[in-house]
mmCIF file of C-alpha atoms and ligand atoms in Angstrom:
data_model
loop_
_atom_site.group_PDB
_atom_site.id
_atom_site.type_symbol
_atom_site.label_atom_id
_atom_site.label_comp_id
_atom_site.label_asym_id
_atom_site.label_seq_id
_atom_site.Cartn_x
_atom_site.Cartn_y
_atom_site.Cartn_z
ATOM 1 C CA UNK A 1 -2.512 8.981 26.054
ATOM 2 C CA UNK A 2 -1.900 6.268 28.328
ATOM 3 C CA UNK A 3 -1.154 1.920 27.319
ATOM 4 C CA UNK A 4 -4.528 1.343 28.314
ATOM 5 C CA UNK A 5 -5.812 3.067 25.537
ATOM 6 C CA UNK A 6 -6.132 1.160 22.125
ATOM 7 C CA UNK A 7 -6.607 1.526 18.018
ATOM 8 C CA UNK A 8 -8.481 -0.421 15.607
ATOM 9 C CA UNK A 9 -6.789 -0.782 12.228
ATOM 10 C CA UNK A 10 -8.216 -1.782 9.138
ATOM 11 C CA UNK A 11 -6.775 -2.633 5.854
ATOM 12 C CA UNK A 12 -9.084 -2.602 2.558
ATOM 13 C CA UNK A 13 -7.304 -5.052 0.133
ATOM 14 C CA UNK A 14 -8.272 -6.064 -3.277
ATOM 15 C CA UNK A 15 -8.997 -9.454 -1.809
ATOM 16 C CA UNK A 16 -8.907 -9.374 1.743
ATOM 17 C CA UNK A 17 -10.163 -7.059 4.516
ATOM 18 C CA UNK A 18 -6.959 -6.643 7.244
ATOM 19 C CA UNK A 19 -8.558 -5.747 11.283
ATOM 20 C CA UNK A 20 -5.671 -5.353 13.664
ATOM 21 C CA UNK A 21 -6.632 -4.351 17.479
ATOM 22 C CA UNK A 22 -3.147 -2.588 18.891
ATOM 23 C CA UNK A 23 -1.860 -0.793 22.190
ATOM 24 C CA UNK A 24 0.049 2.263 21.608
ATOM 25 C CA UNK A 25 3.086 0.601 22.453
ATOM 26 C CA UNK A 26 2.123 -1.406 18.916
ATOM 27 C CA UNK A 27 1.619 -4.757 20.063
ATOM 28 C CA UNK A 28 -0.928 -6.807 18.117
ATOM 29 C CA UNK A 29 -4.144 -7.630 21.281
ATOM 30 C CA UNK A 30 -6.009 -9.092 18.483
ATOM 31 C CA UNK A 31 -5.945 -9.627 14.365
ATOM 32 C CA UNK A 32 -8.579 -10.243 11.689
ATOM 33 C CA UNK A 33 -9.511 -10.891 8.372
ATOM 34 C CA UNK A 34 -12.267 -11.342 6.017
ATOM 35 C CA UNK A 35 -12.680 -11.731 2.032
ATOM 36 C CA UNK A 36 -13.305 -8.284 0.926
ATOM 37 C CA UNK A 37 -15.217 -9.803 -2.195
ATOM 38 C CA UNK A 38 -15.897 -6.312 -4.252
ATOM 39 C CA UNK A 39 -17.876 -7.961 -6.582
ATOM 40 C CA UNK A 40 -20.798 -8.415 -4.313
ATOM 41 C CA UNK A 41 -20.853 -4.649 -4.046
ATOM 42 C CA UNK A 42 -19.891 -1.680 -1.815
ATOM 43 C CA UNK A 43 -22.707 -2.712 0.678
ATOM 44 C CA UNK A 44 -21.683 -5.884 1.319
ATOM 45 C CA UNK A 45 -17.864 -4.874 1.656
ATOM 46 C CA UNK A 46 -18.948 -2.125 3.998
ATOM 47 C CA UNK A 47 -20.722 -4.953 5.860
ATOM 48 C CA UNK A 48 -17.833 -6.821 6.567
ATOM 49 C CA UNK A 49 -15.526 -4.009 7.433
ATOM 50 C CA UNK A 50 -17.963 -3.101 10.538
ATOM 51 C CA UNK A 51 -18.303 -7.183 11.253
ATOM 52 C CA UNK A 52 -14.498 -6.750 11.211
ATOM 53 C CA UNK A 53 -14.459 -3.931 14.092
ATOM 54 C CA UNK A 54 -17.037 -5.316 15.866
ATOM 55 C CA UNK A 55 -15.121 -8.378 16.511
ATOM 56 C CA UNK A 56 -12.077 -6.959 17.578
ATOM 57 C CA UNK A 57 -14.140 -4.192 20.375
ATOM 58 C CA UNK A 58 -15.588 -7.415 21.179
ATOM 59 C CA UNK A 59 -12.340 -8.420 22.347
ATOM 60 C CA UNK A 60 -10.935 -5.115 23.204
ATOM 61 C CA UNK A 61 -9.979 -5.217 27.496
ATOM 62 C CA UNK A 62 -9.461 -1.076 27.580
ATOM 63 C CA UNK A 63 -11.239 1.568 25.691
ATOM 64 C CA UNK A 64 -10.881 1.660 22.021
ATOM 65 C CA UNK A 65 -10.348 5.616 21.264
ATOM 66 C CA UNK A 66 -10.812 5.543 17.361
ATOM 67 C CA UNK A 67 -10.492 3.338 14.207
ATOM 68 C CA UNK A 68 -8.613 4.402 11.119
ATOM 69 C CA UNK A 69 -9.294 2.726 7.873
ATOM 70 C CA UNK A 70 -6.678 2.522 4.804
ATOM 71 C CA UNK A 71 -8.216 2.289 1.571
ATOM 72 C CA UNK A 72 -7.077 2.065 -1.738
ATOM 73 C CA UNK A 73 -8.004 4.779 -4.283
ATOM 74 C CA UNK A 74 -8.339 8.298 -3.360
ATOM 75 C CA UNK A 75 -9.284 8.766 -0.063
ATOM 76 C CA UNK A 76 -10.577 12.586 1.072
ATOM 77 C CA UNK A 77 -9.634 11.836 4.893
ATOM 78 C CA UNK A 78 -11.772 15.406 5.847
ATOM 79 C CA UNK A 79 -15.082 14.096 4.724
ATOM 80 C CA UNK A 80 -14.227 10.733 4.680
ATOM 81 C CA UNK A 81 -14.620 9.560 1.030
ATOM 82 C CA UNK A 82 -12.930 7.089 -0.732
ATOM 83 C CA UNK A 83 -13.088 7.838 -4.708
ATOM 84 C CA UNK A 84 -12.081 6.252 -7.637
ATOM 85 C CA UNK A 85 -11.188 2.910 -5.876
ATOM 86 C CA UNK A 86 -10.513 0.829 -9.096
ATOM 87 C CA UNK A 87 -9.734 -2.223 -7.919
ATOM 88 C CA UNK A 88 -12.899 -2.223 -5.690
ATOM 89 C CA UNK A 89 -15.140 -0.909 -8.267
ATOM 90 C CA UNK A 90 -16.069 1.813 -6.096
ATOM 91 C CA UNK A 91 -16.381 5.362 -7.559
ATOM 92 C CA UNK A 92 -17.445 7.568 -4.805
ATOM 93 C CA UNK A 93 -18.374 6.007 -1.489
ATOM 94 C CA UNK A 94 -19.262 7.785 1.427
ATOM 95 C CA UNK A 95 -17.267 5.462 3.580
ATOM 96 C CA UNK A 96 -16.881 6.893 7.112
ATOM 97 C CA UNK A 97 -20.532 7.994 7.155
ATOM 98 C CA UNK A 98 -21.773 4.315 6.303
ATOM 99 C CA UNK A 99 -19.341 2.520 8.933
ATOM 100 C CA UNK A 100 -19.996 5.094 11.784
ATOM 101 C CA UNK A 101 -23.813 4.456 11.035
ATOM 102 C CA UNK A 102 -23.169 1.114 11.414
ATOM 103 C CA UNK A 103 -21.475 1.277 14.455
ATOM 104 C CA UNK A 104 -23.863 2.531 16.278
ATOM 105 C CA UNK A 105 -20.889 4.383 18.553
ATOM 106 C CA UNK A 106 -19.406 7.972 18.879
ATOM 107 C CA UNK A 107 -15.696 6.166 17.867
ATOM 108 C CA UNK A 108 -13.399 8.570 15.996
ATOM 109 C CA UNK A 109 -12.590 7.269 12.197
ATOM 110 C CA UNK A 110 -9.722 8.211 10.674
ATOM 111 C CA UNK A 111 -9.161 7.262 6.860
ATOM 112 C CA UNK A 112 -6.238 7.788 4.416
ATOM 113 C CA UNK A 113 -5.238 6.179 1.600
ATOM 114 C CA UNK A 114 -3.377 2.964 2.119
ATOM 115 C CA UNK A 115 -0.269 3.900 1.266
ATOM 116 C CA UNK A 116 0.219 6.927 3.283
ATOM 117 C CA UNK A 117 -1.401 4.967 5.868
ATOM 118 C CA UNK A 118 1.160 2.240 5.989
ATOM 119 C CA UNK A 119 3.583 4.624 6.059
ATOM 120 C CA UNK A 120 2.606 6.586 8.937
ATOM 121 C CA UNK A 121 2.923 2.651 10.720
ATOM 122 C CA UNK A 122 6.760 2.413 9.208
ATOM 123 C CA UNK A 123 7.574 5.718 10.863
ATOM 124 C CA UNK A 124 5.477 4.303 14.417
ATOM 125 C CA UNK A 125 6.833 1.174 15.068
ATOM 126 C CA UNK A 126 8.587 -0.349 12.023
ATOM 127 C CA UNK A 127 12.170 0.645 9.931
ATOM 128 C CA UNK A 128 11.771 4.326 9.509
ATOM 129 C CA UNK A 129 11.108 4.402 13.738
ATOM 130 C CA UNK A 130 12.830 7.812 14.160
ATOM 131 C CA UNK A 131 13.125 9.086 9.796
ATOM 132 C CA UNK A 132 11.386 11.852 9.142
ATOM 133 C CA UNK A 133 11.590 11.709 5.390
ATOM 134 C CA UNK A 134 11.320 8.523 3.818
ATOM 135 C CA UNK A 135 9.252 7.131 0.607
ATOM 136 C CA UNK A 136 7.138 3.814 1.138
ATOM 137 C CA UNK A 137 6.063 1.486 -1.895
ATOM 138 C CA UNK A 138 3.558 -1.124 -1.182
ATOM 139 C CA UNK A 139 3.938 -3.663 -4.018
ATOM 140 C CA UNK A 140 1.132 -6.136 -4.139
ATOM 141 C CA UNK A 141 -1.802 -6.986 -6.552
ATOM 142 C CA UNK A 142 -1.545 -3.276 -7.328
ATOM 143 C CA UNK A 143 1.107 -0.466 -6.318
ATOM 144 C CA UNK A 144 0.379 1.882 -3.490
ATOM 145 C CA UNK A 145 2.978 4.544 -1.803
ATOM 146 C CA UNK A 146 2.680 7.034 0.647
ATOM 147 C CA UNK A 147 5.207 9.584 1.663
ATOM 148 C CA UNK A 148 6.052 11.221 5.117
ATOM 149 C CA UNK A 149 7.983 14.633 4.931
ATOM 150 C CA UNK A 150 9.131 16.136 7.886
ATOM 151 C CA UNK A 151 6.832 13.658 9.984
ATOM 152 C CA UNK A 152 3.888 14.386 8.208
ATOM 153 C CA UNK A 153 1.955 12.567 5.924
ATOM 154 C CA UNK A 154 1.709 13.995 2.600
ATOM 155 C CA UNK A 155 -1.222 14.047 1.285
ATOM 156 C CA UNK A 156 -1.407 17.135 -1.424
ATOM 157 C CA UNK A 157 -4.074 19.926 -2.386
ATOM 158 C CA UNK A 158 -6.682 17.606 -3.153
ATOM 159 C CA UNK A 159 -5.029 14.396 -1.665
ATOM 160 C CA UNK A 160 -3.811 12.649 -4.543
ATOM 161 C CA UNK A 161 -0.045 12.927 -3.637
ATOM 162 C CA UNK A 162 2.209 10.224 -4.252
ATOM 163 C CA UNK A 163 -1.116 8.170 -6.613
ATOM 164 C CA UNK A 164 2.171 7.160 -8.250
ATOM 165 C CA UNK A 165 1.000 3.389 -8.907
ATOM 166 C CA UNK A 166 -0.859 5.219 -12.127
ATOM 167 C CA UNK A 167 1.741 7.329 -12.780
ATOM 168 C CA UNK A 168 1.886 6.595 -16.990
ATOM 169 C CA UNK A 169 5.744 6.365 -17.115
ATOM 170 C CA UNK A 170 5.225 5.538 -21.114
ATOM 171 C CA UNK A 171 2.409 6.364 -22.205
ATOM 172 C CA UNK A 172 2.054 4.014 -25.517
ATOM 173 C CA UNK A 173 2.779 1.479 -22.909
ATOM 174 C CA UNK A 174 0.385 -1.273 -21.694
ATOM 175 C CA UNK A 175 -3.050 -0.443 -21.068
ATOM 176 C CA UNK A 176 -4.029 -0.247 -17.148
ATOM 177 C CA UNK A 177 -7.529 -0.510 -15.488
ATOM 178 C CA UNK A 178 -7.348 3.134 -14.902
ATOM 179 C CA UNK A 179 -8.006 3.088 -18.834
ATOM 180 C CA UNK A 180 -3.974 5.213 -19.144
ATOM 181 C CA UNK A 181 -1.552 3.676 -20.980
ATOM 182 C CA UNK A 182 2.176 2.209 -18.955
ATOM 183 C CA UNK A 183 1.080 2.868 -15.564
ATOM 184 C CA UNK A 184 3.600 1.790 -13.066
ATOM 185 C CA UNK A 185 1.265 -0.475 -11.939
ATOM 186 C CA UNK A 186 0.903 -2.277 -15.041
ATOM 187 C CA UNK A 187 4.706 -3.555 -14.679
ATOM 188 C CA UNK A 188 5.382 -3.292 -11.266
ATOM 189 C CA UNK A 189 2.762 -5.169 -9.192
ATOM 190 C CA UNK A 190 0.818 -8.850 -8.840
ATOM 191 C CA UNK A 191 -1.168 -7.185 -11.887
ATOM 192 C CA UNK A 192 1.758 -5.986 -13.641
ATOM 193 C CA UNK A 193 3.459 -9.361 -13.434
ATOM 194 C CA UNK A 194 0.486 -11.201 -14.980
ATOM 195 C CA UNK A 195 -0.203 -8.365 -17.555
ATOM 196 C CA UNK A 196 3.807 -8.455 -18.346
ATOM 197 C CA UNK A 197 3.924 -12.256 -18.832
ATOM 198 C CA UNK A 198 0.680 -12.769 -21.003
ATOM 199 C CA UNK A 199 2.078 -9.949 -23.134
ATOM 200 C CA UNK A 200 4.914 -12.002 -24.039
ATOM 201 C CA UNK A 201 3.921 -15.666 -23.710
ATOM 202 C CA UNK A 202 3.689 -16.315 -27.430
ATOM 203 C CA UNK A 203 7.837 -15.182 -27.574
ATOM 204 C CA UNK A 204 8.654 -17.938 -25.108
ATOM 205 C CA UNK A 205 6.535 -20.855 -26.385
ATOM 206 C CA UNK A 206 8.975 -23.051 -23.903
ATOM 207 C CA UNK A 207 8.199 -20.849 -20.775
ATOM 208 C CA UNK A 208 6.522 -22.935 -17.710
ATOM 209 C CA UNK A 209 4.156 -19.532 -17.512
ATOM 210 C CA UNK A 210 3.206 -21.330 -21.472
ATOM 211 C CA UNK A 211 1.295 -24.398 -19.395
ATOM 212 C CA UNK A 212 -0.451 -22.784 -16.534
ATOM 213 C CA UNK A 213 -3.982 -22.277 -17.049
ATOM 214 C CA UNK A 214 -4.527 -18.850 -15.194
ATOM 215 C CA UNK A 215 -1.427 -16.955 -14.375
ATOM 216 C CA UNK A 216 -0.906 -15.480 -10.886
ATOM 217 C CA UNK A 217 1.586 -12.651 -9.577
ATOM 218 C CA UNK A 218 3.161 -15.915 -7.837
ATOM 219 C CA UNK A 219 3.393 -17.925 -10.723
ATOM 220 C CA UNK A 220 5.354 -15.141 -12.641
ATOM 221 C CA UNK A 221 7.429 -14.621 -9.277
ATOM 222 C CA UNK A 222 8.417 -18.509 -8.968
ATOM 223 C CA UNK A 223 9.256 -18.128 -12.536
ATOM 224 C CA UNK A 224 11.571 -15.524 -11.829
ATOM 225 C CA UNK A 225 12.938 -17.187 -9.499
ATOM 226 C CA UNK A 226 13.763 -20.288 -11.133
ATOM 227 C CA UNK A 227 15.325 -17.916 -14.062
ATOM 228 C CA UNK A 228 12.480 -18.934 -16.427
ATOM 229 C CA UNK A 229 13.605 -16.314 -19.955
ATOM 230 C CA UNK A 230 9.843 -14.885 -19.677
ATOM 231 C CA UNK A 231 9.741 -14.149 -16.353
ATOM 232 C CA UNK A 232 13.326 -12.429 -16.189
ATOM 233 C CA UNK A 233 11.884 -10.500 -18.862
ATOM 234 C CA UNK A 234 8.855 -9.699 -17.188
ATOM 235 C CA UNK A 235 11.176 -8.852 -13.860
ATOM 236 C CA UNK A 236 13.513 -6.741 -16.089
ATOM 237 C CA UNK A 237 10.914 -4.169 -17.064
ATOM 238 C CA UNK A 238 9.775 -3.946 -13.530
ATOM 239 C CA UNK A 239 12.452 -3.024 -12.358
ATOM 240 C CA UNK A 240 13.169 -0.337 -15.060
ATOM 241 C CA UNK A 241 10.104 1.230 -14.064
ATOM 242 C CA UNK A 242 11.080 1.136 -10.662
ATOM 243 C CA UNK A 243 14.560 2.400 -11.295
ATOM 244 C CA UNK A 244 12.651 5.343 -12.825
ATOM 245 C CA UNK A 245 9.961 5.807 -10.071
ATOM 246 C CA UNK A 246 12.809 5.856 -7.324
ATOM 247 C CA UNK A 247 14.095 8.805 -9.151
ATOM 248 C CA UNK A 248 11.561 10.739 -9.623
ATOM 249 C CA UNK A 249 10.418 10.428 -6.055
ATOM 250 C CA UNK A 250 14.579 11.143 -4.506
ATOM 251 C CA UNK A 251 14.482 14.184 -6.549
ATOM 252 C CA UNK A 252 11.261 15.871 -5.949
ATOM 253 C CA UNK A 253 10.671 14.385 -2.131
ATOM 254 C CA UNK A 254 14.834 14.015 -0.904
ATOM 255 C CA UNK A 255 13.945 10.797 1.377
ATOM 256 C CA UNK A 256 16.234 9.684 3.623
ATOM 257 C CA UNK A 257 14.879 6.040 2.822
ATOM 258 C CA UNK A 258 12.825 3.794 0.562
ATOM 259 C CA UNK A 259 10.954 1.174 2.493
ATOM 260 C CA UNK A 260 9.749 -1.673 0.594
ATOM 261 C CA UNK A 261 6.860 -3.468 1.846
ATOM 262 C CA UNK A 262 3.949 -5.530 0.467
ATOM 263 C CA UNK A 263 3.093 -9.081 -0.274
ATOM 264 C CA UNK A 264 5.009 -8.995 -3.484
ATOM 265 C CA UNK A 265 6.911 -6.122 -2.129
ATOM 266 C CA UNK A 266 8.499 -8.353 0.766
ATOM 267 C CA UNK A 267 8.964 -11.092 -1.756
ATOM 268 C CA UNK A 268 11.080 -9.574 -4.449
ATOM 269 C CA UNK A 269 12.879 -7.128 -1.485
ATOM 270 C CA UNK A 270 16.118 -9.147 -1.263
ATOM 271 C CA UNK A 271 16.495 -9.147 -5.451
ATOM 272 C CA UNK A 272 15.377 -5.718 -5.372
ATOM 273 C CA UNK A 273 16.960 -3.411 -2.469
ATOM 274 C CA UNK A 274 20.666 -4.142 -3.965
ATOM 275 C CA UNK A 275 19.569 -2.787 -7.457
ATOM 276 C CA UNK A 276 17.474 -0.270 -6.807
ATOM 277 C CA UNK A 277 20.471 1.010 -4.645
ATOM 278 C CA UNK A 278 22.869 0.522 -7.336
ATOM 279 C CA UNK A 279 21.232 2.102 -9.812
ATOM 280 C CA UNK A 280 20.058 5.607 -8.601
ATOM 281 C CA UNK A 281 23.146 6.782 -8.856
ATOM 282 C CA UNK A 282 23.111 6.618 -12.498
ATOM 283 C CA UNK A 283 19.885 8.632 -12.567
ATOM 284 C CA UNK A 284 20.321 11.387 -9.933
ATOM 285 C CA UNK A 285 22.874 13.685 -8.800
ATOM 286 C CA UNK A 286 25.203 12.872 -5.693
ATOM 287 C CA UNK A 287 23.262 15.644 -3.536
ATOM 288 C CA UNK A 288 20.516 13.428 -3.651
ATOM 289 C CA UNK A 289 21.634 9.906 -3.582
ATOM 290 C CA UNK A 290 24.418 9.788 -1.389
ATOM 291 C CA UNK A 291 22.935 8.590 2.064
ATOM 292 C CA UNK A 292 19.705 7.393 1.102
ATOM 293 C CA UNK A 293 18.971 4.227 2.598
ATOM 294 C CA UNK A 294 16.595 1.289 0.966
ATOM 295 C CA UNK A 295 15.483 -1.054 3.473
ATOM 296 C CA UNK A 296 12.439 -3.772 3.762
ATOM 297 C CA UNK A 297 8.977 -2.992 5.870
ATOM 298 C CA UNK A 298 9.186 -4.421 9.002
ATOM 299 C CA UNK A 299 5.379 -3.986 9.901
ATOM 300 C CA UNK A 300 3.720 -7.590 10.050
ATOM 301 C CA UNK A 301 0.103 -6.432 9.561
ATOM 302 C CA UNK A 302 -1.230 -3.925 6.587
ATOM 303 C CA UNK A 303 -3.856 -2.827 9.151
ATOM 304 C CA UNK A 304 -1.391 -1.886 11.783
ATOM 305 C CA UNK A 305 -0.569 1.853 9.870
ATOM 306 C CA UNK A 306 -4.562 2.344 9.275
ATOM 307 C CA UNK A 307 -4.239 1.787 13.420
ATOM 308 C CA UNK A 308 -2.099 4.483 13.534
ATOM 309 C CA UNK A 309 -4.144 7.112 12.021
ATOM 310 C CA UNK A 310 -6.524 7.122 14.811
ATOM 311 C CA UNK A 311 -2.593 8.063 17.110
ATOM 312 C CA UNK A 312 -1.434 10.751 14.339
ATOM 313 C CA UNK A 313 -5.394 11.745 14.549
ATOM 314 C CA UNK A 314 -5.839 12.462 18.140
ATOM 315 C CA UNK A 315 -2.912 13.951 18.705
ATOM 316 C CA UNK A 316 -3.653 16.787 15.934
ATOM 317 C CA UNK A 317 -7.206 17.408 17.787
HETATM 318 ZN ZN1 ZN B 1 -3.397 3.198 -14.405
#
């Protein structure tokens, strides 16, 4: 495989549809994005995402060699189905089939779910360059992760490893799209932020959450920040659940790392890091704690590990 060669990357948010066009060196030739609008139905959003590629071959100067797509849900990457995408509304689409039809060109696509997929881009060209075992949460408007053992993405028997976001850590707990009970998700995300503080607004009457009209993951983040009593309270049981998830995951995976990354994910990752490091510790024995590093993502585009499916991919053919 040679510089001149290059990878589409695309990134299938809640809200917004991420294109990246990259060399395999990783630099960014071109970037993209569009709403991805789910309410207007899996059409439409499949519409977009080939709009999306188009645009960027449009401004491709070598060959493109493949595209790889990271979706949320559960992605089957062999016959290239994404199911059970909640946040989309989508329950089974037949996703690869629909944008290669599109296309109208023999390209490769490559699909995994997002998190794996961003953290196949970590272990490319961002903090894990050169870890072989490492755990990646993406914490945005929902809570993705993705795990690479021994270099490899895992992925599982029917590729649901590491769906930890609706892992129900109490299962009395909140009640989560997925229609479980305490899903991670529901505390530690944009959604689990906004679920946390309207769950509590009536204890802290003198909250600034109490006056806004339609409370965001931000909102409840600025809150934390300025030390507002609901918010801290809201932060507090995120980051129990996240003590808990980081100790599940070093004792059944052994990482070498946790990389933090996503939009929320980057924001909270100075608070964060220091405790999560502090606290494992307490919750796992020294065989697996001692080393283990917890550092921030240092990839700049979500789309740029979907991009680097389509490098993993071809070099497996
Ligand atoms: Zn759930």
């Amino acid at each position: 495989m040679t510089d001149e060669q290059l990878a589409i990357g695309v990134d299938i948010g809640g809200t917004k549809l991420a294109f990246v066009l990259i060399d395999r060196a990783g630099h960014i030739l071109a970037e993209h994005r569009l709403p991805t609008d789910p309410l207007q139905g899996e059409g439409a959003v499949i519409e977009r995402i080939v709009a999306g590629i188009a645009t960027l071959r449009d401004r491709a100067e070598h060959p493109i060699v493949g595209v790889g797509i990271g979706s949320p849900g559960h992605v089957d990457p062999v016959r290239g189905i994404v199911r059970n995408a909640v946040n989309l509304g989508w329950e089974a689409v037949e996703l690869r089939k629909a944008v290669s039809a599109q296309l109208a060109d023999e390209l490769p696509i490559f699909m995994q779910n997002d998190g794996n997929a961003v953290a196949l881009g970590e272990m490319y060209y961002g903090v894990a360059q050169g870890c072989s075992d490492f755990v990646y949460f993406a914490i945005g408007t929902g809570f993705g992760a993705g795990a690479i053992v021994h270099g490899e993405m895992l992925d599982g028997a029917n590729f649901y490893a590491l769906d930890i976001g609706h892992l129900a850590l109490d299962p009395t707990g909140r009640l989560c799209t997925c229609g479980q009970r305490g899903c991670l998700e529901m505390y530690a995300s944009g959604v689990g932020f906004v679920a946390g503080a309207q769950a509590y607004l009536s204890d802290y009457p003198d909250s600034v959450l109490a006056n806004t009209d339609a409370i965001t993951g931000s909102d409840v983040f600025n809150a934390i920040q300025a030390g507002d009593a609901l918010a801290l309270c809201v932060w507090d049981e995120a980051v129990e659940h996240l003590h808990q998830i980081v100790a599940i995951c070093a004792v059944t995976l052994n990482p070498a790392m946790f990389v933090i990354g996503g939009g929320l994910g980057h924001a909270i990752a100075d608070m964060l890091l220091p405790l999560l490091e502090s606290e494992l510790p307490s919750r796992a024995l020294p065989s697996v704690y001692e080393g283990v590093q917890f550092a921030e993502s240092q990839i700049t585009s979500s789309a740029i590990g979907p991009a680097c499916l389509v490098w993993h991919g071809l070099s497996r053919r």
